[in-house]
Coordinates of C-alpha atoms in Angstrom, one line a residue:
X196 CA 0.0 0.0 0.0
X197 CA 1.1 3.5 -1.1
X198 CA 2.5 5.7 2.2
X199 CA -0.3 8.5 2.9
X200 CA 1.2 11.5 4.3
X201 CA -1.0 14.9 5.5
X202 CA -0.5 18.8 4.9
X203 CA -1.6 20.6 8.1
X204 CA -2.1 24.1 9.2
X205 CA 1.4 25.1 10.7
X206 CA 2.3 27.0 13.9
X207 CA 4.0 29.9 13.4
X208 CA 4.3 31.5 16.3
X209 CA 3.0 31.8 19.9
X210 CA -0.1 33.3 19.5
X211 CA -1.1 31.4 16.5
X212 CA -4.0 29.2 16.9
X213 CA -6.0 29.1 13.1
X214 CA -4.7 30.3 9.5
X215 CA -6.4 30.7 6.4
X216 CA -6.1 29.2 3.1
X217 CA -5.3 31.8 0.4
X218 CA -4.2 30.0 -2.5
X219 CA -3.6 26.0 -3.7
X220 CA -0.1 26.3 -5.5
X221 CA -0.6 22.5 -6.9
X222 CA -3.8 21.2 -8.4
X223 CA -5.6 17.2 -7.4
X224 CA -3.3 14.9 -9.6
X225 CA 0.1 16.9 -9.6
X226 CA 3.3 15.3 -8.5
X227 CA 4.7 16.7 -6.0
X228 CA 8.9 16.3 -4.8
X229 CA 9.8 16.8 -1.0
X230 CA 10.0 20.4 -0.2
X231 CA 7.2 21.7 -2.7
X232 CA 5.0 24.8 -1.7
X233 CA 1.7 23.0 -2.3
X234 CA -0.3 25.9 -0.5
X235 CA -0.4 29.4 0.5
X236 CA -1.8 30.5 4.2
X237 CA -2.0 33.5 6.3
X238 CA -2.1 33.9 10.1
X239 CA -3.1 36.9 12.0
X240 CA 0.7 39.0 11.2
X241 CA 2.5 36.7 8.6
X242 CA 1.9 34.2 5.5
X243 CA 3.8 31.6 4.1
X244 CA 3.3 28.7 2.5
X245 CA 2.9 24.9 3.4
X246 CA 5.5 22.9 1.8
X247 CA 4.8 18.8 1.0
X248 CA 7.5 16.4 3.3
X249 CA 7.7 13.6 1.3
X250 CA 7.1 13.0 -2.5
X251 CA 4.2 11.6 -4.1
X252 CA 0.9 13.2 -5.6
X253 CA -1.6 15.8 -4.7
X254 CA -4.7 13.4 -4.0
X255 CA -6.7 16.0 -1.8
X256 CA -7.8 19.3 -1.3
X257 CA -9.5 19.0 1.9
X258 CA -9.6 22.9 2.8
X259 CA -11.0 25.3 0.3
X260 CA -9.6 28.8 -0.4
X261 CA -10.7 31.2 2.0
X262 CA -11.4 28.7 4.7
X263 CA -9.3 29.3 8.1
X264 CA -9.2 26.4 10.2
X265 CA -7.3 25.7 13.7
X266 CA -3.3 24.9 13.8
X267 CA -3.1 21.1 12.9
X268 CA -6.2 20.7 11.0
X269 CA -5.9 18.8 8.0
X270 CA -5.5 20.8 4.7
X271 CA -4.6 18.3 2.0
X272 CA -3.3 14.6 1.5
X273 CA -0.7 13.2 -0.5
X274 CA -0.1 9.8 -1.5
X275 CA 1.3 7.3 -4.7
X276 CA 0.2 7.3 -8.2
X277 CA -1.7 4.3 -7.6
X278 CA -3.5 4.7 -3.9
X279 CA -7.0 4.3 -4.0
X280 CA -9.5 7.0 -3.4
X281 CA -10.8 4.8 -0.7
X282 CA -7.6 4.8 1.3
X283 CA -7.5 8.7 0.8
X284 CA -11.1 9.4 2.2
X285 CA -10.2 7.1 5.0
X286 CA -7.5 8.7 5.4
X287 CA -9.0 12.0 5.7
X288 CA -12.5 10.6 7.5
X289 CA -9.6 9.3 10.1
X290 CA -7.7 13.1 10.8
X291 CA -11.2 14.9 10.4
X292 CA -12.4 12.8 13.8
X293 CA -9.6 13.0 16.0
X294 CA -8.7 15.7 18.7
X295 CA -6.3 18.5 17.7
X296 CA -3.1 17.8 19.8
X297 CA -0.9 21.1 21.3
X298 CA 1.4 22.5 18.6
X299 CA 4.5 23.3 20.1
X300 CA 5.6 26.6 21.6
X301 CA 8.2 28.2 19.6
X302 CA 11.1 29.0 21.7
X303 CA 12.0 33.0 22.3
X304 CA 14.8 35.3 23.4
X305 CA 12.0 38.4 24.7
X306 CA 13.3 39.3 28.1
X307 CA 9.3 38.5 29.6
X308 CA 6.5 36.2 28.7
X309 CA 3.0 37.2 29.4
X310 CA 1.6 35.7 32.5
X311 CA -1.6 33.3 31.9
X312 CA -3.4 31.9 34.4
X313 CA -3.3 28.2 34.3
X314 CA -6.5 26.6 33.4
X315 CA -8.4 23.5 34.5
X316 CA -8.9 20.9 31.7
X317 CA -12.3 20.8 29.8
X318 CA -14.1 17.5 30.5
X319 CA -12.9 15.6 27.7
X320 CA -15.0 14.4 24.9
X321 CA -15.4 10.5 24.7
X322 CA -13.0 9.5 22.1
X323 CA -13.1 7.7 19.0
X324 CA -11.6 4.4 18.4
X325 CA -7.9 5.0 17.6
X326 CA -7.6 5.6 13.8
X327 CA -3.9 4.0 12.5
X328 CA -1.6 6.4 11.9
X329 CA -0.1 7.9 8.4
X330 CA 3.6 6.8 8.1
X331 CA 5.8 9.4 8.9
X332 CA 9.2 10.1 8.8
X333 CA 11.5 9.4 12.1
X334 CA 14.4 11.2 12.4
X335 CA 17.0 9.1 11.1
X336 CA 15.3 9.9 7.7
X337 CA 17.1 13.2 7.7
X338 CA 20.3 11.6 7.0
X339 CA 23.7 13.2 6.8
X340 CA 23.9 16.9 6.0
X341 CA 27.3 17.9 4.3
X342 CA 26.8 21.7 3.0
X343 CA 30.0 22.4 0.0
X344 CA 31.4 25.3 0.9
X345 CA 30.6 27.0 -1.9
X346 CA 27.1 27.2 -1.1
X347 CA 27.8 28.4 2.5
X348 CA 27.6 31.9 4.3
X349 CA 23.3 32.6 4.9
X350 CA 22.6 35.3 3.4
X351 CA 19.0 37.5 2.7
X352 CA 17.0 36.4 -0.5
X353 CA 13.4 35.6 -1.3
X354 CA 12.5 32.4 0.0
X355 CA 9.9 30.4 1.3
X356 CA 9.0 30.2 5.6
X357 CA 10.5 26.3 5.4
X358 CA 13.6 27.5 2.9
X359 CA 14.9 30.5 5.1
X360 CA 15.1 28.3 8.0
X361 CA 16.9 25.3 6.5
X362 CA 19.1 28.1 4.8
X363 CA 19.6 29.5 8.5
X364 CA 19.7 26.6 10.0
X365 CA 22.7 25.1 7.9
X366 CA 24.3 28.6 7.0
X367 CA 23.3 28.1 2.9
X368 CA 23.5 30.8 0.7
X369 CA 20.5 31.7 -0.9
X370 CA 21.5 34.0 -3.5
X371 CA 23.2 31.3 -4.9
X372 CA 20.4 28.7 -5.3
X373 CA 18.2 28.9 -8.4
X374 CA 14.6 29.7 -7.5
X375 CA 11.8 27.7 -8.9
X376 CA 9.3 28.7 -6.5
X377 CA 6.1 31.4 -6.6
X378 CA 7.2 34.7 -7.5
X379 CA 10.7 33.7 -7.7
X380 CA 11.1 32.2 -4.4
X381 CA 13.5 29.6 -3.4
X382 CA 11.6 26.4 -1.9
X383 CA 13.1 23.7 0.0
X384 CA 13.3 21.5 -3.3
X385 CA 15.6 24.4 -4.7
X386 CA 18.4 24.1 -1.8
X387 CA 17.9 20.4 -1.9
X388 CA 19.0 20.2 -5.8
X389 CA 21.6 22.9 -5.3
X390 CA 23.6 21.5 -2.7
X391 CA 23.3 18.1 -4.3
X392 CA 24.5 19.8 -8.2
X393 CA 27.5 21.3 -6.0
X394 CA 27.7 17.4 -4.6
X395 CA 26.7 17.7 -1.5
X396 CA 23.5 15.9 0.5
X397 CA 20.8 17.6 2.0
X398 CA 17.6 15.9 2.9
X399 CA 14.5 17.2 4.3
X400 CA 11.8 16.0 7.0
X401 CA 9.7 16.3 9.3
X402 CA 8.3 14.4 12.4
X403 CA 5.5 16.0 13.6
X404 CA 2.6 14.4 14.4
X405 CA -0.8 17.0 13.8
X406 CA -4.4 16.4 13.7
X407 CA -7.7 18.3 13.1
X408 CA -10.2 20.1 15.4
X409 CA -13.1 18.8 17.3
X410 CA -15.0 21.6 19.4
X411 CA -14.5 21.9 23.3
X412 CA -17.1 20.3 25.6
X413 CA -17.6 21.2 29.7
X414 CA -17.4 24.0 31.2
X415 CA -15.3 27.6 30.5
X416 CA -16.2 29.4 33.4
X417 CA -12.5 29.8 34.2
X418 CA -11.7 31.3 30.8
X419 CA -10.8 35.0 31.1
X420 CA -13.5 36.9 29.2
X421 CA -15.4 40.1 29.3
X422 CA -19.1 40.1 30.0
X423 CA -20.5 40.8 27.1
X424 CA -18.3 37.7 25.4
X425 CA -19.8 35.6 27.9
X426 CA -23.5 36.2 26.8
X427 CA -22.4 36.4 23.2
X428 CA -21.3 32.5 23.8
X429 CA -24.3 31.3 25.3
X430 CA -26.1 33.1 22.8
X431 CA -24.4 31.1 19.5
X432 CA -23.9 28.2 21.9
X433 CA -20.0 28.7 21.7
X434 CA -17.6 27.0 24.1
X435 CA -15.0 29.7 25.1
X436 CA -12.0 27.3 24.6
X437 CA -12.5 27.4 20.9
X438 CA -12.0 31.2 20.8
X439 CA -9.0 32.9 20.2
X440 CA -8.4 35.5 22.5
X441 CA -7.4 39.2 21.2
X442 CA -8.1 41.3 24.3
X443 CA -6.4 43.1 26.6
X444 CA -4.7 40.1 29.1
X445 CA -5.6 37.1 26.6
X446 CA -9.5 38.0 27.6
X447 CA -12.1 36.8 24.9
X448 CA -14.2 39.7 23.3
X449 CA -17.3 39.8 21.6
X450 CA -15.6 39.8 18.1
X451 CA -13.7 36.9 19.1
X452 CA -17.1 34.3 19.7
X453 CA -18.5 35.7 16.5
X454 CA -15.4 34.8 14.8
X455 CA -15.3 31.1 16.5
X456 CA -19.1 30.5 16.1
X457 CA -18.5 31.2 11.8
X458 CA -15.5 28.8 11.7
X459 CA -17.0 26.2 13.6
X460 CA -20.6 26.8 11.3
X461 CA -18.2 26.6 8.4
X462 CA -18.4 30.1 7.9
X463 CA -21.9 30.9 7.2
X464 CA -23.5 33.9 8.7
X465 CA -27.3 34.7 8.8
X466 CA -27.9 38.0 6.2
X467 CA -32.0 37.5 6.6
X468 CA -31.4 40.9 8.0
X469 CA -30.2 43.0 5.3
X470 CA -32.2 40.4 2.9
X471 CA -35.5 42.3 4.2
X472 CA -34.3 46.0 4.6
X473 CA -36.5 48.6 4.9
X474 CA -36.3 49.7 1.2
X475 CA -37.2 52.9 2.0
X476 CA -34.3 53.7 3.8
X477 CA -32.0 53.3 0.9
X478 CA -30.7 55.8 -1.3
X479 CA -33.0 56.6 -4.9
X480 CA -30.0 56.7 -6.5
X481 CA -27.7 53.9 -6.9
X482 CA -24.2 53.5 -5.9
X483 CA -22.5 50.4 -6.4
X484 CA -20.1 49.0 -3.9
X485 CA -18.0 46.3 -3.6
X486 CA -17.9 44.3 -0.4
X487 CA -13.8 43.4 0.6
X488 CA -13.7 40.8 3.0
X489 CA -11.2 42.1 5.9
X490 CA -8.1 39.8 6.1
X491 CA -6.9 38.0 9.0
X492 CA -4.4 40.3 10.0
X493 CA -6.6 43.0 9.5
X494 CA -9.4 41.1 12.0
X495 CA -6.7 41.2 14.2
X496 CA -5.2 44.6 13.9
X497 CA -8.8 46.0 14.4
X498 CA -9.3 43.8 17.3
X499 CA -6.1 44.7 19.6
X500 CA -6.1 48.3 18.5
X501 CA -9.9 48.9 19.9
X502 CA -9.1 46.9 23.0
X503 CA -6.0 49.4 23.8
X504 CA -8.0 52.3 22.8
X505 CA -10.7 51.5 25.3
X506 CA -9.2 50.1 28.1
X507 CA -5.9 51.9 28.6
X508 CA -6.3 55.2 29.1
X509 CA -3.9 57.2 26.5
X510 CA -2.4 61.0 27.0
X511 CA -0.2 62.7 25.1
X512 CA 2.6 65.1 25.3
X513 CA 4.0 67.0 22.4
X514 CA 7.7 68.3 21.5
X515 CA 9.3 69.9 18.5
X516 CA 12.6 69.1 17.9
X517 CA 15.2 71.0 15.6
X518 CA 16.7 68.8 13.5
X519 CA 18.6 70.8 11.3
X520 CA 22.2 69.3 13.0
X521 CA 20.5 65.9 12.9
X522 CA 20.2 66.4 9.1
X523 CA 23.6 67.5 8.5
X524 CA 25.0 64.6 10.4
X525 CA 23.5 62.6 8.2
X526 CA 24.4 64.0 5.2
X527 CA 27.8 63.5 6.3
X528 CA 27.2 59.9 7.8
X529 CA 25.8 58.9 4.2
X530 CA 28.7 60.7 2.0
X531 CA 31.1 58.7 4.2
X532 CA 29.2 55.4 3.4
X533 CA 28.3 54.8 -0.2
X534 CA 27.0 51.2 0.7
X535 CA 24.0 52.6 2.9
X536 CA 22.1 55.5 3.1
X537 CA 21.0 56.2 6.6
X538 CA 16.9 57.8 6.8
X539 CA 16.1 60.2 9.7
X540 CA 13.9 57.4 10.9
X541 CA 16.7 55.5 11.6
X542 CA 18.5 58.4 13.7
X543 CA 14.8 58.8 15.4
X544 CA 15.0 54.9 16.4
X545 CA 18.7 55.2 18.0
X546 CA 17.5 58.2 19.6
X547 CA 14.6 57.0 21.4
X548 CA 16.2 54.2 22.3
X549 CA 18.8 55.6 24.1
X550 CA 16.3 58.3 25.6
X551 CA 14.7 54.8 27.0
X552 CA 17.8 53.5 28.9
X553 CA 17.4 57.7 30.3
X554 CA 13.8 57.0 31.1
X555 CA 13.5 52.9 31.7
X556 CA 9.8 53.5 32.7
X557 CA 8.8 53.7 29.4
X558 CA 11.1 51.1 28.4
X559 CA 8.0 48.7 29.7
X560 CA 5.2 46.3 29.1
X561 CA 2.3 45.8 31.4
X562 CA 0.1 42.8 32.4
X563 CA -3.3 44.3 33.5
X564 CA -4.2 40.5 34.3
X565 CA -0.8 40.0 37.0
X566 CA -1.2 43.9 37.7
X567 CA 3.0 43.8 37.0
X568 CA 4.5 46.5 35.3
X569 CA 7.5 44.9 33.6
X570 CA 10.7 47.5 33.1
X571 CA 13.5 45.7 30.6
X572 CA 17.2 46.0 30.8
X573 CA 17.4 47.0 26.9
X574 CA 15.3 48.7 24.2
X575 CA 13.7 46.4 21.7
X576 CA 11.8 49.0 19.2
X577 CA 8.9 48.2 17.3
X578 CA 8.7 50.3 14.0
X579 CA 5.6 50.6 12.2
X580 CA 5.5 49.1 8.8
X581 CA 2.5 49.5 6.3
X582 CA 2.1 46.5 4.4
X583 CA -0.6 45.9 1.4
X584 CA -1.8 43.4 4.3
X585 CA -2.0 45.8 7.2
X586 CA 0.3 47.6 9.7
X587 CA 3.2 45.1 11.0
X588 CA 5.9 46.0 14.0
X589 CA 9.2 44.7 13.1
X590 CA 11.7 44.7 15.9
X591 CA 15.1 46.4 16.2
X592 CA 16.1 44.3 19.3
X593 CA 18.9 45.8 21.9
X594 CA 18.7 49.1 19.6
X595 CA 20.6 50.9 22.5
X596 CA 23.7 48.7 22.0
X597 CA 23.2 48.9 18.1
X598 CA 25.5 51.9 16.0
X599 CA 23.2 54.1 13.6
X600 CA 25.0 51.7 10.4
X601 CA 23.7 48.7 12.5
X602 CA 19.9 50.3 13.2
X603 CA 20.0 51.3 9.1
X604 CA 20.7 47.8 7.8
X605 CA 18.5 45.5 10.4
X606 CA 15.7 48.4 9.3
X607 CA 16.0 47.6 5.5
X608 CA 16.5 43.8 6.0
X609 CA 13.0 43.8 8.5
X610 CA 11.1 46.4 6.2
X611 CA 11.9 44.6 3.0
X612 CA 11.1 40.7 4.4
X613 CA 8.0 42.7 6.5
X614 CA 6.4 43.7 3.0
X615 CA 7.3 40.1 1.2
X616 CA 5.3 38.1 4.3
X617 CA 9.1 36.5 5.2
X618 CA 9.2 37.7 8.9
X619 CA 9.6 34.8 11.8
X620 CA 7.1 35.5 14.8
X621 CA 9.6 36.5 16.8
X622 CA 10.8 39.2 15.3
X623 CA 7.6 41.1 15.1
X624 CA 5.8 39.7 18.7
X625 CA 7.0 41.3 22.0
X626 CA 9.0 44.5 21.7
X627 CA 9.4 47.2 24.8
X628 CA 8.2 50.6 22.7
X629 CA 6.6 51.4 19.4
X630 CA 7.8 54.7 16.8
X631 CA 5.0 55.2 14.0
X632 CA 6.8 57.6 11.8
X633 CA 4.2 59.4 8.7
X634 CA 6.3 62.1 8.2
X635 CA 7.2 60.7 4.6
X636 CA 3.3 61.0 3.9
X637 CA 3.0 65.2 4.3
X638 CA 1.5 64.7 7.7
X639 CA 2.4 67.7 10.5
X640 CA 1.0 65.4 13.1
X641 CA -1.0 63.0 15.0
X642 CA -1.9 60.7 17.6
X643 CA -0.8 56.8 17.7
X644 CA -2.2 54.2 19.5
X645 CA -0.5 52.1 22.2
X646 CA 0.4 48.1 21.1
X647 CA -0.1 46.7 23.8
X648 CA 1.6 44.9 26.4
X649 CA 3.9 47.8 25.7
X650 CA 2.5 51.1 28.1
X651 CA 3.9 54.0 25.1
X652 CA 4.4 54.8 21.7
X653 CA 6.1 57.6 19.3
X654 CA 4.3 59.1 16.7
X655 CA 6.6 60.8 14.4
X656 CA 5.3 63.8 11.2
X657 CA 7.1 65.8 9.1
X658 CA 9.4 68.3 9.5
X659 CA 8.8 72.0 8.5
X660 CA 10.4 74.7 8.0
X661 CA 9.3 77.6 11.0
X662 CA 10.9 80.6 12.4
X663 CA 12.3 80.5 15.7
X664 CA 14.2 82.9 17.7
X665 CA 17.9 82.3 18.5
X666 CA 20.3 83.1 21.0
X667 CA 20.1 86.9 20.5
X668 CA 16.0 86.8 20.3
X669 CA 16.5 87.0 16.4
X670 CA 14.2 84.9 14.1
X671 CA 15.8 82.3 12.2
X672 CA 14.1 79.6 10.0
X673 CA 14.5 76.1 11.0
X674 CA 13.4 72.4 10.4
X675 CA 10.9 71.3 13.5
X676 CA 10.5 67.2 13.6
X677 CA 6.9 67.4 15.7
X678 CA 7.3 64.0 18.4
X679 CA 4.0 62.9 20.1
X680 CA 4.4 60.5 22.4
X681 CA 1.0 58.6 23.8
X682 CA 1.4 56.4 27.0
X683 CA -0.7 54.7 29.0
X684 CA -1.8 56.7 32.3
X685 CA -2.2 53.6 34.2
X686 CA 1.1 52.7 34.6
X687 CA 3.2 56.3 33.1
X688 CA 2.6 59.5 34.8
X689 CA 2.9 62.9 33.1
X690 CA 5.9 64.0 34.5
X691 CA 7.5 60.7 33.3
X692 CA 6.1 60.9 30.0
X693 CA 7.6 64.9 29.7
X694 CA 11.2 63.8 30.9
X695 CA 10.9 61.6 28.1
X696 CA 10.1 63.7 25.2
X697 CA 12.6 66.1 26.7
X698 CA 15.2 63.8 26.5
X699 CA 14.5 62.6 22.9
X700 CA 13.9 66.1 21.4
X701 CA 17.5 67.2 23.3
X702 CA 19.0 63.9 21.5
X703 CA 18.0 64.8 18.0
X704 CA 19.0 68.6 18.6
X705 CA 22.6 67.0 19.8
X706 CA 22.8 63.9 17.2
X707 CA 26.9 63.8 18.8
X708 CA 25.0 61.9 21.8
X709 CA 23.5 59.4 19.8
X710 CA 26.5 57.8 18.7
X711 CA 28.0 58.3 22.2

């Protein structure tokens, strides 16, 4: 009998707990080679694509495009040229009816975790007769890896989530490989035929075992969830344990048991409400509009961003700073290096976060759950990047120990993978302050909101060109960077807040102390 091997729904990082099919990258009937990108998915902050682990053929397409479905649920099946479709819809009938087990927690460098409060089991379900399992590959099967050296020295090139960390893991150079992948990516399969042409080996596995979703039964009384989410649940008959928390503290919100009760109803949603408007509350004339389903990371974006607007109370303080030395440092800075152009931003991120090792209370998270206000030894800054999927946070970690060349090239390596989907979790989750710079867009000004655990965040605009007296009382015209910096009044008083913006505005008037 031909070996039957699943595709599952990866996890990608801590918080993950569901993704969403966006495209099938292989059709039913294709052969398929080890390290293939059979699909594409998306989580709530990255996408990537699901690669196959053995060879064989595409005999399934269990999960449609468009569907999201929990981490280890079954997407697709692949198995010989000559297994029967019986054995396949076994196969699938077999992973559709068993539990999901606990993916794995990624491990992480962030200096805190957030606290949880540990939960009592569910009552468990009465389980099915144990379905045999799919062959999969032990370890052994990864045989020897010998990497010519040619082909060694990791370096940055577009590549697919399972490629990069192979690459990384075995310090392959990807600008050297070939790419045969979507949009000129390199797959797995790629660095597998290039270090084999250069006659090395390299083999690729994996021995995980995954399985699908069945709903939580018993009681969730003990899972952390605003009122309102509570009722919501009983309402649309939702167990909390299937909901993926997005408030403030891991709590469950309202949006979140909607969200749950149309994955688990297949996605389905009752429209006999706008099916019998009131007609005469429409417009006589007519004005087409297309309805754009909000992505994932857009669901999720709009769900933390409310939470932090309406439970932690923001104020603001305001500071112009005059940057006219900070831009002829770096006009100097960038004549002396032809191999990188450093931005203002980047000056703006050393700045702040050496005005945060001056001010370590903003250099903080806070868990309203623990009531703990978390203060960290180094700055790890979180710079706002727009994305044509929504607004991610790449990290410049230990920015205070960084040199402005450093800060310059980690920001063009993060932006460039942010916009291409390529970023791991952990260097977009966690972070101890947030800059959200729109100056490039014309804007004089404006408010950000906190990402929270983190308890502030900068908002940068453009700089323009004012008078302002000098030494003697004379006016002179010079460049004003405007710096509004939101915190959260629960944990940051104004004072505090002040010293901060003070310090930052007198770094960027002196950019000499930046690279001190």
């Amino acid at each position: 009998m031909s070996t039957i091997t699943g595709l599952f729904v990866p996890k990608w990082g801590m918080t993950m707990d569901e993704g969403t099919l966006t495209e099938w990258l292989v059709n039913e009937g294709d052969e398929v080679s080890a390290g293939t990108a059979i699909a594409s998915m998306e989580s709530s902050k990255i996408s990537g694509e699901i690669e196959a682990d053995e060879a064989g053929v595409l005999a399934k397409q269990v999960l449609s495009i468009g569907e999201t479905a929990p981490v280890g649920a079954l997407i697709g099946v692949i198995g010989g040229a000559d297994t029967p479709a019986e054995d396949i819809d076994k196969f699938v009938s077999e992973h559709s009816s068993a539990a999901p087990e606990e993916a794995p927690e990624p491990s992480s460098n962030e200096p805190a975790k957030e606290s949880t409060k540990k939960q009592e089991p569910a009552p468990k379900a009465e389980k099915p007769a144990p379905a045999p399992k799919a062959k999969k590959p032990s370890k052994a099967s990864a045989g020897k890896v010998n990497i010519p050296q040619e082909l060694r020295g990791f370096d940055s090139a577009p590549a697919t989530e399972h490629a990069l960390d192979l690459s990384r893991k075995h310090d392959i150079k990807l600008s050297s490989v070939t790419p045969t992948g979507r949009a000129d990516r390199v797959t797995v399969a790629d660095l597998v035929e290039a270090v084999k042409q250069a006659g090395g080996s390299l083999t690729f596995g994996n021995d995980r075992e995954r399985v699908n979703f069945v709903p939580h039964v018993g009681d969730d009384a003990d899972v952390p969830a605003t009122e309102h989410a509570r009722d919501k649940a009983e309402e649309l008959g939702v167990n909390l344990r299937d909901c993926r928390p997005t408030g403030r503290a891991g709590r469950i919100t309202v949006e979140d048991v909607v969200a749950a009760h149309s994955r688990l109803s297949g996605g389905s949603q009752d429209t006999s409400a706008d099916s019998t408007a009131d007609p005469k509350t429409t417009s006589a004339v007519s004005n087409s509009a297309q309805e754009v389903p909000m992505s994932q990371m857009r669901q999720v974006i709009a769900g933390r961003l409310k939470e932090s607007y309406l439970e932690s109370p923001h104020f603001r303080v305001t500071a112009h700073a005059n940057i006219d030395k900070l831009l002829e440092f770096r006009r100097e800075v960038n004549a002396q290096r032809r191999d990188l152009k450093v931005s203002v931003n980047d000056l703006v991120v050393a700045a702040v976060a050496r005005a945060l090792v001056a001010v370590p209370e903003m250099n903080a998270q806070f868990d309203a759950e623990e009531n703990v206000i978390r203060q960290f030894e180094h700055a790890d800054i979180s710079v706002a990047v727009a994305t044509e999927e929504g607004l991610i946070t790449p990290i410049v970690t230990h920015a205070d120990t960084r040199t402005i060349s450093d800060i310059s090239s980690i920001m063009v390596d993060l932006a460039t993978r942010a916009k291409a989907g390529q970023l791991k979790p952990d260097e977009f989750q966690g972070g101890t302050f947030s800059v959200s710079n729109l100056g490039m867009f014309g804007v004089s000004h404006f408010d950000a909101i906190i990402n929270p655990p983190q308890v502030a965040i900068l908002a940068v605009g453009s700089a323009s060109r004012q008078f302002v007296p000098d030494d003697n009382g004379e006016p002179v015209a010079a460049n004003l960077l405007p710096l509004t910096v939101s915190a959260d009044h629960r944990v940051i008083d104004g004072a505090t807040n002040a010293r901060f913006a003070a310090e930052l505005k007198r770094l960027l008037e002196s950019p000499s102390l930046i690279v001190v």
